[in-house]
Short mmCIF file of C-alpha atoms (C1' of nucleotides) in Angstrom, two decimals:
data_model
loop_
_atom_site.label_atom_id
_atom_site.label_comp_id
_atom_site.label_asym_id
_atom_site.label_seq_id
_atom_site.Cartn_x
_atom_site.Cartn_y
_atom_site.Cartn_z
CA MET A 1 40.05 -15.14 0.82
CA HIS A 2 38.36 -17.60 -0.71
CA ILE A 3 34.81 -16.36 1.53
CA HIS A 4 35.58 -12.15 0.13
CA ILE A 5 36.35 -14.24 -4.05
CA ALA A 6 31.73 -15.58 -2.93
CA GLU A 7 31.16 -12.45 -1.46
CA LEU A 8 32.23 -10.60 -4.73
CA LYS A 9 29.96 -12.54 -6.50
CA GLY A 10 26.73 -12.65 -4.13
CA PHE A 11 27.87 -8.45 -4.72
CA ALA A 12 28.04 -8.90 -8.07
CA SER A 13 25.16 -10.14 -9.23
CA SER A 14 23.25 -7.89 -6.86
CA LEU A 15 24.39 -4.86 -8.66
CA HIS A 16 23.30 -6.92 -11.76
CA VAL A 17 19.55 -7.02 -10.60
CA TRP A 18 19.45 -3.63 -9.25
CA ARG A 19 21.53 -1.43 -12.80
CA THR A 20 18.85 -4.02 -14.96
CA CYS A 21 16.07 -2.24 -12.74
CA THR A 22 16.83 1.56 -12.85
CA HIS A 23 17.60 4.05 -15.62
CA SER A 24 18.16 7.38 -13.87
CA THR A 25 21.20 9.18 -13.51
CA GLU A 26 20.63 9.26 -9.96
CA ASP A 27 20.39 5.58 -9.36
CA LEU A 28 24.08 5.73 -11.95
CA GLN A 29 24.83 8.13 -9.57
CA GLU A 30 23.79 6.20 -6.12
CA LEU A 31 25.80 2.94 -7.80
CA THR A 32 29.38 5.31 -6.72
CA THR A 33 28.77 5.40 -3.41
CA PHE A 34 27.29 1.64 -2.82
CA THR A 35 30.03 0.34 -0.98
CA MET A 36 29.64 2.42 1.68
CA PRO A 37 27.75 -0.05 4.16
CA HIS A 38 24.56 1.77 4.74
CA ARG A 39 22.00 2.00 8.25
CA THR A 40 19.05 0.30 6.32
CA ILE A 41 15.10 -0.04 6.74
CA HIS A 42 13.29 -2.30 4.92
CA ILE A 43 9.91 -1.86 4.87
CA PHE A 44 7.61 -4.55 3.65
CA ARG A 45 4.48 -3.26 2.00
CA LYS A 46 4.26 -7.19 0.33
CA GLY A 47 6.98 -9.25 -0.30
CA LEU A 48 6.44 -10.58 3.04
CA ARG A 49 9.26 -13.78 4.12
CA LEU A 50 12.60 -13.75 3.00
CA HIS A 51 13.20 -17.01 -0.37
CA ASP A 52 13.34 -15.16 -3.29
CA ASN A 53 13.12 -11.72 -1.93
CA PRO A 54 16.97 -9.45 -3.49
CA THR A 55 15.25 -6.50 -2.22
CA LEU A 56 16.50 -7.38 1.13
CA LEU A 57 19.21 -9.10 0.07
CA ALA A 58 20.80 -5.86 -2.08
CA ALA A 59 19.83 -4.19 1.62
CA LEU A 60 21.44 -6.78 4.00
CA GLU A 61 24.67 -6.84 1.52
CA SER A 62 25.38 -3.33 1.02
CA SER A 63 24.34 -2.43 5.50
CA ASP A 64 26.03 -3.46 8.90
CA VAL A 65 22.46 -2.24 9.93
CA ILE A 66 19.62 -3.26 9.49
CA PHE A 67 15.84 -2.49 10.26
CA PRO A 68 13.33 -4.72 8.99
CA LEU A 69 9.89 -2.71 9.35
CA TYR A 70 6.41 -3.40 9.02
CA ILE A 71 3.81 -0.47 9.01
CA LEU A 72 0.49 -0.65 9.85
CA ASP A 73 -0.76 1.63 6.63
CA LYS A 74 -4.69 1.10 6.98
CA ASN A 75 -4.04 2.80 3.60
CA PHE A 76 -1.51 -0.17 3.02
CA ILE A 77 -3.92 -2.96 2.04
CA THR A 78 -6.19 -0.36 0.03
CA SER A 79 -7.45 2.66 -0.90
CA ASN A 80 -11.34 2.48 -1.00
CA THR A 81 -12.31 -0.21 1.17
CA ASN A 82 -13.29 -2.92 3.80
CA VAL A 83 -11.06 -4.89 4.36
CA GLY A 84 -12.37 -7.94 5.95
CA SER A 85 -12.24 -9.42 9.34
CA ASN A 86 -10.83 -12.93 7.00
CA ARG A 87 -8.32 -11.04 4.93
CA TRP A 88 -6.54 -9.24 8.49
CA ASN A 89 -6.21 -12.41 9.63
CA PHE A 90 -4.59 -13.64 6.88
CA LEU A 91 -2.15 -10.76 6.64
CA LEU A 92 -1.32 -10.62 10.46
CA GLN A 93 -0.42 -14.02 10.72
CA SER A 94 1.12 -13.49 7.65
CA ILE A 95 3.58 -10.93 9.33
CA GLU A 96 3.94 -12.63 12.80
CA ASP A 97 5.99 -15.49 10.28
CA LEU A 98 7.59 -12.68 9.59
CA HIS A 99 8.58 -11.96 12.38
CA CYS A 100 9.52 -15.73 14.11
CA ASN A 101 11.43 -16.58 10.66
CA LEU A 102 13.62 -13.81 10.74
CA GLN A 103 14.05 -13.81 14.94
CA LYS A 104 15.73 -17.70 13.74
CA LEU A 105 18.01 -15.24 11.32
CA ASN A 106 18.85 -13.38 15.40
CA SER A 107 16.72 -9.98 13.75
CA CYS A 108 13.34 -9.33 13.67
CA LEU A 109 10.88 -7.31 12.58
CA PHE A 110 8.99 -3.71 13.89
CA VAL A 111 6.10 -3.63 13.26
CA ILE A 112 4.39 -0.44 13.32
CA LYS A 113 1.40 1.65 13.43
CA GLY A 114 0.32 5.67 11.79
CA ASP A 115 0.61 6.99 8.21
CA TYR A 116 3.33 5.91 5.74
CA LYS A 117 4.93 9.22 5.98
CA GLN A 118 5.23 9.61 9.86
CA VAL A 119 5.88 7.17 10.43
CA LEU A 120 9.39 6.58 7.88
CA ARG A 121 9.96 10.43 8.78
CA ASP A 122 10.23 9.83 12.26
CA TYR A 123 12.27 6.88 12.08
CA VAL A 124 15.16 7.65 9.89
CA GLN A 125 15.99 10.62 12.10
CA LYS A 126 15.75 8.89 15.01
CA TRP A 127 17.60 5.65 14.05
CA ASN A 128 20.26 7.41 11.19
CA ILE A 129 18.63 5.73 8.06
CA THR A 130 20.80 6.32 5.09
CA GLN A 131 18.71 4.03 2.61
CA VAL A 132 15.54 2.62 3.11
CA THR A 133 15.04 -0.21 0.73
CA VAL A 134 11.19 -1.93 -0.69
CA ASP A 135 10.88 -4.10 -3.59
CA HIS A 136 8.45 -3.10 -6.08
CA GLU A 137 4.45 -2.66 -6.95
CA ILE A 138 3.37 -1.71 -9.61
CA GLU A 139 -0.06 -0.30 -8.62
CA PRO A 140 -0.66 3.24 -7.87
CA TYR A 141 -0.63 3.43 -4.12
CA TYR A 142 3.15 2.00 -4.43
CA ARG A 143 3.92 3.67 -7.32
CA ASP A 144 3.47 7.23 -5.13
CA MET A 145 4.36 6.25 -2.62
CA ASP A 146 7.40 5.39 -3.98
CA GLU A 147 7.93 9.02 -5.84
CA ASN A 148 6.61 9.90 -1.51
CA ILE A 149 9.80 8.80 0.09
CA THR A 150 12.35 9.06 -3.35
CA ALA A 151 11.55 12.69 -2.06
CA MET A 152 11.82 12.87 2.04
CA GLY A 153 14.85 10.91 1.03
CA GLN A 154 16.61 14.03 -0.85
CA GLU A 155 14.99 16.49 1.78
CA LEU A 156 16.74 13.79 4.81
CA GLY A 157 19.50 12.19 1.99
CA PHE A 158 18.56 8.46 2.51
CA GLN A 159 19.08 6.70 -0.54
CA PHE A 160 16.35 4.44 -2.09
CA LEU A 161 16.66 1.31 -3.26
CA SER A 162 13.65 -0.92 -4.88
CA LEU A 163 14.01 -4.37 -7.07
CA VAL A 164 11.23 -6.52 -8.37
CA SER A 165 9.68 -9.94 -7.15
CA HIS A 166 6.48 -9.61 -6.54
CA THR A 167 6.09 -10.35 -10.64
CA LEU A 168 8.46 -13.32 -12.78
CA TYR A 169 9.05 -10.75 -15.08
CA ASP A 170 10.01 -6.52 -15.09
CA ILE A 171 6.81 -5.69 -15.34
CA ARG A 172 8.05 -2.95 -17.94
CA ARG A 173 9.65 -4.57 -19.89
CA ILE A 174 6.65 -6.33 -21.07
CA ILE A 175 5.99 -2.92 -22.21
CA THR A 176 9.00 -1.81 -23.47
CA GLU A 177 8.84 -4.90 -25.73
CA ASN A 178 5.31 -4.45 -26.99
CA GLY A 179 6.22 -0.86 -28.35
CA GLY A 180 5.33 1.24 -25.45
CA ARG A 181 1.59 0.26 -24.39
CA ALA A 182 -0.27 -3.38 -22.76
CA PRO A 183 -1.09 -6.14 -25.11
CA LEU A 184 -4.72 -6.96 -24.40
CA THR A 185 -4.84 -10.71 -25.59
CA TYR A 186 -3.93 -13.55 -23.97
CA LYS A 187 -1.70 -14.84 -27.00
CA ARG A 188 -0.48 -11.40 -27.70
CA PHE A 189 0.84 -11.53 -24.05
CA LEU A 190 1.94 -15.18 -24.80
CA HIS A 191 4.40 -13.85 -27.89
CA ILE A 192 6.26 -10.69 -26.22
CA LEU A 193 6.90 -13.05 -23.57
CA SER A 194 7.87 -15.14 -26.01
CA ARG A 195 10.70 -12.79 -27.15
CA LEU A 196 11.89 -12.08 -23.04
CA GLY A 197 12.82 -15.19 -22.76
CA ASP A 198 12.76 -17.07 -19.45
CA PRO A 199 11.38 -14.55 -15.43
CA GLU A 200 13.63 -14.19 -13.93
CA PRO A 201 15.68 -16.31 -11.61
CA PRO A 202 14.70 -16.30 -7.85
CA SER A 203 17.57 -14.80 -5.73
CA ARG A 204 20.20 -16.26 -3.23
CA GLU A 205 19.29 -17.88 0.29
CA ILE A 206 19.55 -14.49 2.46
CA THR A 207 21.11 -16.90 5.56
CA GLU A 208 22.25 -16.46 9.72
CA GLU A 209 26.00 -15.19 7.42
CA HIS A 210 23.87 -11.94 6.58
CA PHE A 211 22.59 -11.18 9.88
CA MET A 212 25.76 -11.76 11.49
CA LYS A 213 27.42 -9.14 8.83
CA CYS A 214 24.29 -6.82 8.98
CA THR A 215 22.67 -7.00 12.34
CA THR A 216 19.78 -5.91 13.99
CA PRO A 217 20.08 -3.51 17.23
CA ALA A 218 18.49 -5.02 20.17
CA ASP A 219 18.36 -2.77 22.14
CA ALA A 220 15.78 -0.24 19.72
CA PHE A 221 13.17 -3.13 20.17
CA VAL A 222 11.83 -2.32 22.43
CA THR A 223 8.65 -5.43 22.52
CA GLU A 224 5.55 -3.55 23.15
CA GLU A 225 5.29 -0.61 20.94
CA HIS A 226 6.93 -2.67 17.46
CA ARG A 227 5.67 -6.08 18.61
CA VAL A 228 3.27 -7.36 16.05
CA PRO A 229 -0.31 -6.65 16.69
CA LEU A 230 -2.82 -9.30 18.26
CA PRO A 231 -7.10 -9.63 16.18
CA GLU A 232 -7.87 -8.09 19.22
CA ASP A 233 -5.38 -4.96 19.32
CA LEU A 234 -7.24 -4.38 15.95
CA ASP A 235 -10.40 -4.43 16.66
CA VAL A 236 -10.98 -7.75 14.52
CA PRO A 237 -12.87 -10.78 14.96
CA ARG A 238 -10.50 -13.85 14.90
CA SER A 239 -10.64 -16.21 12.16
CA LYS A 240 -13.00 -18.90 11.91
CA SER A 241 -11.83 -21.11 9.07
CA THR A 242 -8.04 -22.38 10.27
CA ASN A 243 -8.40 -23.44 6.05
CA TRP A 244 -6.33 -20.17 5.50
CA ILE A 245 -3.96 -19.99 7.61
CA GLY A 246 -0.89 -17.53 6.77
CA GLY A 247 2.10 -17.36 6.90
CA GLU A 248 5.56 -18.25 4.06
CA SER A 249 6.32 -21.18 6.74
CA GLN A 250 2.59 -22.13 6.01
CA GLY A 251 2.50 -21.31 2.49
CA LEU A 252 6.08 -22.75 1.78
CA ARG A 253 4.61 -26.28 3.24
CA ARG A 254 2.07 -26.47 1.26
CA LEU A 255 3.95 -25.95 -2.05
CA GLU A 256 5.88 -28.26 -1.18
CA GLN A 257 2.14 -30.77 -1.23
CA HIS A 258 1.59 -29.73 -3.84
CA LEU A 259 4.95 -30.34 -5.87
CA GLU A 260 4.80 -33.55 -4.21
CA LYS A 261 2.70 -34.83 -7.08
CA GLN A 262 4.69 -34.98 -10.24
CA GLY A 263 1.54 -36.67 -12.31
CA TRP A 264 -1.34 -33.89 -11.80
CA VAL A 265 0.89 -31.17 -11.76
CA SER A 266 2.54 -31.67 -15.29
CA GLN A 267 -1.53 -32.47 -16.47
CA PHE A 268 -3.16 -29.56 -14.34
CA LYS A 269 -5.44 -28.35 -16.52
CA LYS A 270 -7.65 -25.19 -15.17
CA PRO A 271 -10.87 -26.25 -16.54
CA GLN A 272 -10.95 -29.68 -15.40
CA THR A 273 -11.08 -28.42 -11.69
CA ILE A 274 -14.20 -29.12 -10.26
CA PRO A 275 -15.34 -25.81 -9.22
CA ASN A 276 -17.55 -26.96 -6.17
CA SER A 277 -15.89 -29.42 -4.49
CA LEU A 278 -15.85 -29.90 -0.61
CA LEU A 279 -11.98 -28.90 -1.14
CA PRO A 280 -10.28 -26.89 -3.24
CA SER A 281 -9.61 -28.88 -6.67
CA THR A 282 -6.90 -26.24 -7.75
CA THR A 283 -3.86 -25.92 -4.82
CA GLY A 284 -5.15 -22.79 -2.82
CA LEU A 285 -1.81 -21.19 -3.23
CA SER A 286 -3.35 -17.58 -4.15
CA PRO A 287 -3.23 -16.58 -1.05
CA TYR A 288 0.06 -16.74 0.20
CA PHE A 289 1.01 -14.83 -3.71
CA SER A 290 -1.85 -12.15 -3.25
CA VAL A 291 0.93 -10.72 -0.14
CA GLY A 292 4.50 -12.75 -1.68
CA CYS A 293 4.42 -15.04 1.94
CA LEU A 294 5.71 -17.12 -1.69
CA SER A 295 7.22 -16.14 -4.31
CA VAL A 296 6.34 -16.93 -8.40
CA ARG A 297 9.32 -17.32 -9.35
CA VAL A 298 10.41 -19.72 -7.28
CA PHE A 299 6.91 -21.58 -7.86
CA PHE A 300 7.76 -20.58 -11.58
CA GLN A 301 11.79 -22.36 -11.95
CA LYS A 302 10.42 -25.51 -9.31
CA LEU A 303 7.52 -26.08 -12.74
CA SER A 304 10.18 -26.09 -14.91
CA THR A 305 11.92 -28.88 -13.53
CA ILE A 306 8.79 -30.52 -13.32
CA TYR A 307 7.86 -30.21 -16.92
CA ALA A 308 11.03 -31.26 -17.44
CA GLN A 309 11.34 -34.19 -15.64
CA ALA A 310 7.70 -34.90 -17.45
CA LYS A 311 6.83 -37.67 -20.59
CA ASN A 312 4.73 -34.71 -21.71
CA HIS A 313 2.19 -31.54 -20.28
CA SER A 314 0.11 -28.92 -20.02
CA LEU A 315 0.34 -25.51 -21.55
CA PRO A 316 -1.06 -22.10 -21.30
CA PRO A 317 -3.25 -20.95 -20.80
CA VAL A 318 -4.14 -23.56 -18.75
CA SER A 319 -1.10 -25.59 -17.42
CA LEU A 320 0.06 -23.95 -13.38
CA GLN A 321 2.73 -21.93 -15.34
CA GLY A 322 -0.07 -21.22 -17.13
CA GLN A 323 -2.11 -19.54 -14.27
CA LEU A 324 1.24 -17.81 -13.15
CA LEU A 325 1.01 -16.36 -16.07
CA TRP A 326 -2.04 -14.76 -16.11
CA ARG A 327 -1.61 -13.37 -12.87
CA GLU A 328 1.42 -11.20 -15.03
CA PHE A 329 -0.57 -10.20 -17.29
CA PHE A 330 -3.90 -8.64 -14.78
CA TYR A 331 -0.74 -7.69 -13.12
CA THR A 332 0.65 -6.51 -17.39
CA VAL A 333 -2.35 -3.90 -18.19
CA ALA A 334 -3.19 -2.63 -14.84
CA SER A 335 0.72 -0.85 -14.65
CA TYR A 336 -0.84 0.22 -18.68
CA THR A 337 -4.36 1.26 -17.51
CA PRO A 338 -5.45 4.98 -15.47
CA ASN A 339 -8.11 4.51 -13.43
CA PHE A 340 -7.47 0.74 -13.91
CA THR A 341 -10.31 -0.11 -11.15
CA LYS A 342 -12.91 2.20 -12.52
CA MET A 343 -15.25 1.81 -15.15
CA ALA A 344 -15.31 5.98 -16.21
CA GLY A 345 -11.58 6.95 -17.39
CA ASN A 346 -10.25 3.50 -17.71
CA PRO A 347 -10.18 3.49 -21.25
CA ILE A 348 -9.85 -1.14 -21.67
CA CYS A 349 -13.32 -0.38 -20.50
CA LEU A 350 -16.19 -1.00 -21.95
CA GLN A 351 -18.54 2.28 -21.22
CA ILE A 352 -22.57 0.50 -19.23
CA ASP A 353 -25.11 1.93 -17.90
CA TRP A 354 -25.71 -1.00 -14.97
CA TYR A 355 -28.98 -1.03 -12.86
CA LYS A 356 -28.28 1.45 -9.81
CA ASP A 357 -30.33 -1.24 -7.30
CA GLU A 358 -28.81 -1.47 -3.47
CA ASP A 359 -31.20 -3.86 -2.71
CA LYS A 360 -30.28 -6.42 -5.23
CA LEU A 361 -26.67 -5.99 -4.59
CA ASN A 362 -27.44 -6.11 -0.95
CA LYS A 363 -29.40 -9.74 -1.52
CA TRP A 364 -26.09 -11.25 -4.40
CA THR A 365 -22.91 -9.97 -1.38
CA LYS A 366 -25.21 -11.53 1.97
CA ALA A 367 -25.26 -15.43 -0.31
CA GLN A 368 -29.57 -14.59 -0.17
CA THR A 369 -30.39 -14.57 -3.88
CA GLY A 370 -32.53 -17.38 -3.45
CA PHE A 371 -30.40 -19.40 -6.48
CA PRO A 372 -28.72 -22.39 -4.62
CA TRP A 373 -25.58 -22.23 -6.04
CA ILE A 374 -24.91 -18.54 -6.15
CA ASP A 375 -24.99 -18.54 -2.06
CA ALA A 376 -23.83 -21.15 -2.00
CA ILE A 377 -20.16 -19.52 -3.10
CA MET A 378 -20.92 -16.12 -1.68
CA THR A 379 -21.83 -17.52 1.76
CA GLN A 380 -18.09 -19.78 0.74
CA LEU A 381 -16.77 -16.55 0.13
CA ARG A 382 -17.26 -14.26 3.47
CA GLU A 383 -17.29 -17.85 5.29
CA GLU A 384 -13.39 -19.15 4.55
CA GLY A 385 -12.87 -16.27 1.80
CA TRP A 386 -11.45 -18.54 -1.09
CA ILE A 387 -13.05 -19.40 -3.82
CA HIS A 388 -13.18 -21.52 -7.13
CA HIS A 389 -12.31 -19.60 -9.77
CA LEU A 390 -14.78 -20.18 -12.07
CA ALA A 391 -17.24 -20.24 -8.87
CA ARG A 392 -15.80 -16.71 -9.38
CA HIS A 393 -17.25 -16.55 -12.92
CA ALA A 394 -20.51 -18.16 -11.64
CA VAL A 395 -21.22 -15.16 -9.13
CA ALA A 396 -19.98 -12.65 -11.30
CA CYS A 397 -21.14 -13.52 -14.46
CA PHE A 398 -24.76 -13.33 -12.45
CA LEU A 399 -24.83 -10.45 -10.33
CA THR A 400 -23.20 -8.50 -13.51
CA ARG A 401 -24.14 -9.06 -17.63
CA GLY A 402 -25.75 -12.49 -16.66
CA ASP A 403 -28.61 -11.26 -14.39
CA LEU A 404 -28.34 -8.44 -12.22
CA TRP A 405 -26.85 -6.06 -14.73
CA ILE A 406 -25.27 -4.50 -11.79
CA SER A 407 -22.08 -2.84 -11.94
CA TRP A 408 -18.97 -5.47 -11.80
CA GLU A 409 -17.19 -2.31 -9.62
CA GLU A 410 -19.11 -3.10 -6.96
CA GLY A 411 -18.15 -7.21 -7.05
CA MET A 412 -15.05 -6.48 -7.75
CA LYS A 413 -15.19 -4.50 -4.12
CA VAL A 414 -17.29 -6.58 -2.24
CA PHE A 415 -14.74 -9.18 -3.49
CA GLU A 416 -11.95 -6.88 -2.29
CA GLU A 417 -13.41 -7.13 1.33
CA LEU A 418 -13.42 -10.85 1.73
CA LEU A 419 -10.83 -12.73 -0.73
CA LEU A 420 -7.65 -13.94 1.03
CA ASP A 421 -5.96 -13.20 -2.24
CA ALA A 422 -7.64 -10.89 -3.21
CA ASP A 423 -5.09 -8.15 -5.59
CA TYR A 424 -5.53 -5.01 -7.90
CA SER A 425 -4.10 -6.17 -11.06
CA ILE A 426 -6.01 -9.66 -10.69
CA ASN A 427 -9.89 -8.40 -9.51
CA ALA A 428 -10.90 -5.60 -11.50
CA GLY A 429 -8.98 -7.26 -14.70
CA ASN A 430 -11.46 -10.86 -14.16
CA TRP A 431 -14.65 -8.21 -12.95
CA MET A 432 -14.03 -6.40 -16.23
CA TRP A 433 -13.76 -9.95 -18.13
CA LEU A 434 -16.89 -11.10 -16.68
CA SER A 435 -18.68 -8.89 -17.49
CA ALA A 436 -17.22 -8.23 -21.12
CA SER A 437 -16.30 -4.65 -19.96
CA ALA A 438 -12.74 -5.68 -21.43
CA PHE A 439 -10.73 -8.33 -22.54
CA PHE A 440 -13.93 -11.27 -23.12
CA HIS A 441 -16.24 -9.42 -25.29
CA HIS A 442 -18.66 -13.03 -26.11
CA TYR A 443 -21.11 -11.59 -23.56
CA THR A 444 -24.47 -14.38 -24.88
CA ARG A 445 -22.16 -17.68 -23.33
CA ILE A 446 -23.32 -17.21 -19.85
CA PHE A 447 -22.86 -19.10 -17.22
CA CYS A 448 -26.35 -20.98 -15.99
CA PRO A 449 -26.99 -20.17 -12.66
CA VAL A 450 -28.41 -23.44 -12.09
CA ARG A 451 -27.09 -25.66 -15.02
CA PHE A 452 -23.94 -25.11 -14.51
CA GLY A 453 -23.46 -25.59 -10.97
CA LYS A 454 -25.67 -29.64 -10.71
CA ARG A 455 -22.92 -30.25 -14.04
CA THR A 456 -19.79 -30.82 -11.89
CA ASP A 457 -22.80 -31.55 -8.38
CA PRO A 458 -25.19 -33.34 -9.55
CA ASP A 459 -25.94 -34.19 -5.67
CA GLY A 460 -25.15 -30.67 -4.50
CA ASN A 461 -23.44 -31.73 -2.03
CA TYR A 462 -21.87 -28.50 -2.21
CA ILE A 463 -24.76 -26.69 -1.64
CA ARG A 464 -25.83 -28.97 0.99
CA VAL A 465 -22.13 -27.73 3.24
CA SER A 466 -22.84 -23.45 2.03
CA ASN A 467 -26.39 -23.81 4.18
CA GLY A 468 -24.71 -25.35 7.29
CA ASP A 469 -26.34 -29.06 6.70
CA PHE A 470 -24.09 -31.16 7.72
CA SER A 471 -20.44 -29.77 9.50
CA PRO A 472 -16.72 -29.56 7.44
CA GLN A 473 -15.83 -32.11 9.89
CA LYS A 474 -18.78 -34.32 8.83
CA ILE A 475 -17.75 -33.90 5.55
CA LEU A 476 -13.80 -34.70 6.42
CA ALA A 477 -14.77 -37.46 7.28
CA ARG A 478 -16.61 -38.14 4.12
CA PHE A 479 -14.46 -37.60 1.78
CA LYS A 480 -11.32 -38.55 3.84
CA GLY A 481 -11.32 -41.69 0.58
CA LEU A 482 -10.87 -38.95 -1.70
CA SER A 483 -8.40 -37.15 -0.44
CA CYS A 484 -5.67 -37.35 -3.49
CA GLU A 485 -7.85 -36.27 -6.09
CA ILE A 486 -9.74 -33.32 -4.20
CA HIS A 487 -6.21 -32.08 -3.13
CA LEU A 488 -6.45 -31.23 0.49
"C1'" DT B 1 -6.33 -0.07 -43.62
"C1'" DC B 2 -9.57 -2.86 -43.72
"C1'" DG B 3 -11.56 -7.76 -42.80
"C1'" DA B 4 -10.73 -12.71 -41.71
"C1'" DG B 5 -9.49 -14.56 -37.91
"C1'" DA B 6 -9.24 -15.75 -32.99
"C1'" DG B 7 -10.75 -15.70 -28.35
"C1'" DT B 8 -8.59 -20.19 -21.08
"C1'" DT B 9 -13.09 -21.84 -18.71
"C1'" DG B 10 -22.25 -20.88 -22.40
"C1'" DG B 11 -25.40 -24.00 -23.24
"C1'" DA B 12 -28.30 -26.55 -26.37
"C1'" DA B 13 -29.08 -29.77 -29.77
"C1'" DT B 14 -27.05 -33.51 -32.82
"C1'" DC B 15 -24.40 -37.56 -34.00
"C1'" DC C 1 -22.04 -40.04 -22.85
"C1'" DG C 2 -18.19 -37.34 -26.02
"C1'" DA C 3 -17.39 -34.76 -29.79
"C1'" DT C 4 -19.66 -31.93 -33.37
"C1'" DT C 5 -22.28 -28.08 -34.28
"C1'" DC C 6 -24.32 -23.79 -34.15
"C1'" DC C 7 -26.38 -19.97 -31.13
"C1'" DA C 8 -25.64 -14.67 -32.66
"C1'" DA C 9 -22.12 -11.56 -33.97
"C1'" DC C 10 -17.90 -8.31 -29.61
"C1'" DT C 11 -13.47 -6.89 -29.52
"C1'" DC C 12 -8.96 -7.07 -30.53
"C1'" DT C 13 -4.10 -8.66 -33.29
"C1'" DC C 14 -2.50 -9.85 -38.13
"C1'" DG C 15 -1.53 -9.76 -42.66
#
DNA sequence: TCGAGAGTTGGAATC
DNA sequence: CGATTCCAACTCTCG
């Protein structure tokens, strides 16, 4: 009886979240049949985690059979450009980690290669599926996908459920609160959030018990056919860098390491971090947030706890919570703005007659501009897949309004290929910002490609490392004593 | 409606 | 060396 009441509470709570996120009459009809146990496919696209995963939780609580599924559709990652090998490695590691964590709960991850529509059509019938669940996303490609799945559900007779957990808020609420438009300044954005109150708290933990009541049929798992691919299976070279390992387990470990430094966390001010330190001077959690190995809502809540215990703490825009809110800001504007990743047809973007210069673009991309500070950053980007935010500013300004006068779209594509944390909304938003195409308009404020880097690295150590003048091992040994400052 | 004020993170000169 | 002011002059928000 005791367990039964707890169950009911859990059920009510998941219904509450669900109801706040959906509005159509079809959804309300769905509510009435919600108590019938489903056979569910949960599609992972982002949200590659088990913690704070309300959609997966709702799937488990409404079903007696679940098939966790990752569809390896190359269009998933990006709709128009290449994904670099470092990104592929990070993604595959994240999927493998998810599979391992599901196995610990007596489930597994089915990885199926192919076009998502065909895969879904095949397996809905093969497995007698009555419900498909997927984490809510704002990108046009995923919205389109949701519409297609909904239509397919009407045809094949399954229900579709999608809850928000990739962002702090349901972005649709922010747009509504701002009168049906996107706020175009951070200040305005914060004002809207202050009217909405705190973000949604993380959802309840998923446990072994959930997978006892809702099982994954072991006989459906054919090892070879459904296993997580290795880089070689996709003709992707293995990452040389071992600094960034994908996966929820790694992400949570890194998160906990940072949260231990409560003083550093509460006093964090982004502009005071160093763009050219030899190891990241910021948290380095962005790759984990971008594929959803980590929940922004968990990070936000844990930061609130630390702030509450501290005598004083930094504030947005420069604080750590402020960084999460920048992410939210760009998601909000991107969700509302057509052609957000392009100049043409983008109503918030200044229309500029940029130069077309393949040679100069190629030199920038390949770290051959001749400016050591710029080239060092582009080398780190290519080799490691992560560069500091201000380093991104420096090379973005150089490519666009600062020096080469080449379109921000070209730079955005290069970042999309090489950055482990590449993200539709944030990448395009920041490129518009840096090129003074939107959000930021002081086009005369130029980052000097020589002096800006000199300020925080007068001896040029960062440049020497990037140029291969000494090995990372030597650097680590040399700078070991500084580890508390450089936040490994 | 229109003008003042403000804008995450530039740089140089000056005190 | 740090804080302050000016540079030059865009766009969004708000009253």
